[in-house]
PDB file of C-alpha atoms in Angstrom:
ATOM      1  CA  MET N1348      -8.829   6.461  -4.531  1.00  0.00           C
ATOM      2  CA  PHE N1349      -5.404   5.355  -3.337  1.00  0.00           C
ATOM      3  CA  HIS N1350      -2.921   3.597  -5.655  1.00  0.00           C
ATOM      4  CA  LEU N1351      -0.472   1.259  -3.947  1.00  0.00           C
ATOM      5  CA  THR N1352       2.621   0.198  -5.888  1.00  0.00           C
ATOM      6  CA  ILE N1353       4.319  -2.865  -4.456  1.00  0.00           C
ATOM      7  CA  ASP N1354       8.020  -3.340  -5.135  1.00  0.00           C
ATOM      8  CA  ALA N1355       9.100  -6.759  -3.861  1.00  0.00           C
ATOM      9  CA  PRO N1356      11.890  -9.269  -4.482  1.00  0.00           C
ATOM     10  CA  GLY N1357      10.959 -12.245  -6.631  1.00  0.00           C
ATOM     11  CA  SER N1358       7.337 -12.356  -7.637  1.00  0.00           C
ATOM     12  CA  ALA N1359       5.409  -9.139  -7.202  1.00  0.00           C
ATOM     13  CA  ALA N1360       2.237 -11.085  -7.975  1.00  0.00           C
ATOM     14  CA  SER N1361       2.388 -13.199  -4.813  1.00  0.00           C
ATOM     15  CA  ALA N1362       3.393 -10.227  -2.638  1.00  0.00           C
ATOM     16  CA  THR N1363       0.613  -8.138  -4.141  1.00  0.00           C
ATOM     17  CA  ASN N1364      -1.958 -10.873  -3.566  1.00  0.00           C
ATOM     18  CA  MET N1365      -0.783 -11.201   0.040  1.00  0.00           C
ATOM     19  CA  LEU N1366      -1.120  -7.458   0.675  1.00  0.00           C
ATOM     20  CA  LEU N1367      -4.503  -7.382  -1.080  1.00  0.00           C
ATOM     21  CA  GLU N1368      -5.842 -10.146   1.162  1.00  0.00           C
ATOM     22  CA  GLU N1369      -4.490  -8.441   4.285  1.00  0.00           C
ATOM     23  CA  LEU N1370      -6.069  -5.101   3.330  1.00  0.00           C
ATOM     24  CA  VAL N1371      -9.453  -6.665   2.583  1.00  0.00           C
ATOM     25  CA  ARG N1372      -9.545  -8.966   5.637  1.00  0.00           C
ATOM     26  CA  GLY N1373      -7.506  -7.001   8.156  1.00  0.00           C
ATOM     27  CA  ALA N1374      -8.378  -3.384   7.361  1.00  0.00           C
ATOM     28  CA  ARG N1375     -11.735  -4.182   5.734  1.00  0.00           C
ATOM     29  CA  VAL N1376     -11.257  -1.859   2.768  1.00  0.00           C
ATOM     30  CA  ASP N1377     -12.320  -2.182  -0.859  1.00  0.00           C
ATOM     31  CA  ALA N1378      -8.974  -3.047  -2.439  1.00  0.00           C
ATOM     32  CA  ARG N1379      -8.363  -4.693  -5.810  1.00  0.00           C
ATOM     33  CA  HIS N1380      -5.722  -5.159  -8.480  1.00  0.00           C
ATOM     34  CA  ALA N1381      -5.210  -2.012 -10.543  1.00  0.00           C
ATOM     35  CA  PRO N1382      -6.411  -2.384 -14.124  1.00  0.00           C
ATOM     36  CA  THR N1383      -3.374  -0.557 -15.488  1.00  0.00           C
ATOM     37  CA  PRO N1384      -0.295  -2.172 -17.036  1.00  0.00           C
ATOM     38  CA  LEU N1385       3.060  -2.106 -15.262  1.00  0.00           C
ATOM     39  CA  PRO N1386       4.812   1.280 -15.423  1.00  0.00           C
ATOM     40  CA  ASP N1387       7.719   1.811 -17.819  1.00  0.00           C
ATOM     41  CA  GLY N1388      10.879   0.278 -16.440  1.00  0.00           C
ATOM     42  CA  ALA N1389       9.051  -2.243 -14.221  1.00  0.00           C
ATOM     43  CA  LYS N1390      10.889  -5.504 -13.986  1.00  0.00           C
ATOM     44  CA  SER N1391       9.312  -8.906 -14.265  1.00  0.00           C
ATOM     45  CA  GLY N1392      10.610 -12.365 -13.499  1.00  0.00           C
ATOM     46  CA  THR N1393      13.538 -12.588 -11.090  1.00  0.00           C
ATOM     47  CA  GLY N1394      14.845  -9.686  -9.073  1.00  0.00           C
ATOM     48  CA  MET N1395      12.688  -6.744  -8.144  1.00  0.00           C
ATOM     49  CA  ALA N1396       9.171  -6.589  -9.526  1.00  0.00           C
ATOM     50  CA  ILE N1397       6.390  -4.053  -9.335  1.00  0.00           C
ATOM     51  CA  ALA N1398       2.622  -4.524  -9.147  1.00  0.00           C
ATOM     52  CA  GLU N1399      -0.226  -2.184  -8.270  1.00  0.00           C
ATOM     53  CA  LEU N1400      -3.355  -2.203  -6.105  1.00  0.00           C
ATOM     54  CA  VAL N1401      -6.183   0.300  -5.815  1.00  0.00           C
ATOM     55  CA  VAL N1402      -7.944   1.115  -2.540  1.00  0.00           C
ATOM     56  CA  ASN N1403     -11.349   2.604  -3.292  1.00  0.00           C
ATOM     57  CA  GLY N1404     -13.366   4.997  -1.206  1.00  0.00           C
ATOM     58  CA  ALA N1405     -12.719   7.362   1.631  1.00  0.00           C
ATOM     59  CA  LEU N1406     -10.645   6.268   4.596  1.00  0.00           C
ATOM     60  CA  PRO N1407     -11.923   7.646   7.910  1.00  0.00           C
ATOM     61  CA  ALA N1408      -9.299   7.970  10.670  1.00  0.00           C
ATOM     62  CA  ALA N1409      -9.996   4.533  12.168  1.00  0.00           C
ATOM     63  CA  VAL N1410      -9.757   2.829   8.765  1.00  0.00           C
ATOM     64  CA  ALA N1411      -6.608   4.813   7.868  1.00  0.00           C
ATOM     65  CA  ALA N1412      -5.009   3.512  11.077  1.00  0.00           C
ATOM     66  CA  ALA N1413      -5.897  -0.086  10.140  1.00  0.00           C
ATOM     67  CA  VAL N1414      -4.556   0.335   6.586  1.00  0.00           C
ATOM     68  CA  ALA N1415      -1.370   1.927   7.954  1.00  0.00           C
ATOM     69  CA  SER N1416      -0.887  -1.051  10.304  1.00  0.00           C
ATOM     70  CA  VAL N1417      -1.366  -3.576   7.483  1.00  0.00           C
ATOM     71  CA  ILE N1418       1.018  -1.801   5.089  1.00  0.00           C
ATOM     72  CA  THR N1419       3.658  -1.289   7.774  1.00  0.00           C
ATOM     73  CA  ALA N1420       3.532  -4.942   8.863  1.00  0.00           C
ATOM     74  CA  PHE N1421       3.731  -6.066   5.228  1.00  0.00           C
ATOM     75  CA  VAL N1422       6.853  -3.972   4.573  1.00  0.00           C
ATOM     76  CA  GLN N1423       8.482  -5.016   7.863  1.00  0.00           C
ATOM     77  CA  ARG N1424       8.116  -8.729   7.000  1.00  0.00           C
ATOM     78  CA  GLY N1425      10.173  -8.400   3.807  1.00  0.00           C
ATOM     79  CA  SER N1426      13.462  -6.539   4.063  1.00  0.00           C
ATOM     80  CA  ALA N1427      13.523  -5.563   0.373  1.00  0.00           C
ATOM     81  CA  ARG N1428       9.828  -4.688   0.118  1.00  0.00           C
ATOM     82  CA  LYS N1429       8.530  -1.208  -0.373  1.00  0.00           C
ATOM     83  CA  VAL N1430       5.043   0.178  -0.955  1.00  0.00           C
ATOM     84  CA  THR N1431       4.363   3.527  -2.575  1.00  0.00           C
ATOM     85  CA  ILE N1432       0.959   5.092  -1.910  1.00  0.00           C
ATOM     86  CA  LYS N1433      -0.203   7.686  -4.414  1.00  0.00           C
ATOM     87  CA  VAL N1434      -3.186  10.029  -4.465  1.00  0.00           C
ATOM     88  CA  GLY N1435      -3.205  12.464  -7.357  1.00  0.00           C
ATOM     89  CA  GLN N1436       0.235  14.082  -7.447  1.00  0.00           C
ATOM     90  CA  ASP N1437       1.099  13.251  -3.808  1.00  0.00           C
ATOM     91  CA  SER N1438       2.896  10.052  -2.864  1.00  0.00           C
ATOM     92  CA  ILE N1439       4.739   8.428   0.018  1.00  0.00           C
ATOM     93  CA  THR N1440       7.035   5.395  -0.042  1.00  0.00           C
ATOM     94  CA  VAL N1441       7.194   3.005   2.901  1.00  0.00           C
ATOM     95  CA  GLN N1442      10.619   1.373   3.144  1.00  0.00           C
ATOM     96  CA  GLY N1443      13.107   1.066   5.965  1.00  0.00           C
ATOM     97  CA  GLY N1444      12.808   2.941   9.251  1.00  0.00           C
ATOM     98  CA  THR N1445      11.116   1.776  12.385  1.00  0.00           C
ATOM     99  CA  LYS N1446       7.677   0.243  12.414  1.00  0.00           C
ATOM    100  CA  ALA N1447       6.323   3.063  14.583  1.00  0.00           C
ATOM    101  CA  ASP N1448       7.713   5.764  12.295  1.00  0.00           C
ATOM    102  CA  GLN N1449       6.384   4.026   9.179  1.00  0.00           C
ATOM    103  CA  LYS N1450       2.927   3.600  10.652  1.00  0.00           C
ATOM    104  CA  ALA N1451       2.735   7.235  11.801  1.00  0.00           C
ATOM    105  CA  LEU N1452       3.797   8.551   8.375  1.00  0.00           C
ATOM    106  CA  VAL N1453       1.403   6.307   6.445  1.00  0.00           C
ATOM    107  CA  GLN N1454      -1.510   7.081   8.749  1.00  0.00           C
ATOM    108  CA  ALA N1455      -0.877  10.837   8.505  1.00  0.00           C
ATOM    109  CA  PHE N1456      -0.686  10.612   4.694  1.00  0.00           C
ATOM    110  CA  LEU N1457      -3.924   8.611   4.448  1.00  0.00           C
ATOM    111  CA  GLU N1458      -5.745  10.936   6.823  1.00  0.00           C
ATOM    112  CA  LYS N1459      -4.525  13.982   4.931  1.00  0.00           C
ATOM    113  CA  HIS N1460      -6.113  12.635   1.750  1.00  0.00           C
ATOM    114  CA  GLY N1461      -9.396  11.495   3.265  1.00  0.00           C
ATOM    115  CA  PRO N1462     -11.959  12.448   5.872  1.00  0.00           C
ATOM    116  CA  THR N1463     -10.642  12.456   9.432  1.00  0.00           C
ATOM    117  CA  ASP N1464     -13.953  11.691  11.107  1.00  0.00           C
ATOM    118  CA  ALA N1465     -14.611   8.078  12.113  1.00  0.00           C
TER     119      ALA N1465
END
């Protein structure tokens, strides 16, 4: 299971819903809102806000590539957005950098934590 933490300006709820829809429709993964409360220190209202999604199941290489593309495009469309992907104790944060670099890093992280056969 992959936990995605979305840090976005304004309303994290709308950004989270947008990413959720893109993951389900574009990457065709089982993603949903995380049932956990916001972490300590998370801001609500104006300014930066944090929300969380869960991607269930294994991500074969082809699916990892699709998820990486969706997350990278999502971050690129909002200059202040960042997405942290966490599996167990390992995590990676997607923010800044080139689209190609972001996609390569996210895809490698997802493949490392899931099966690599398609």
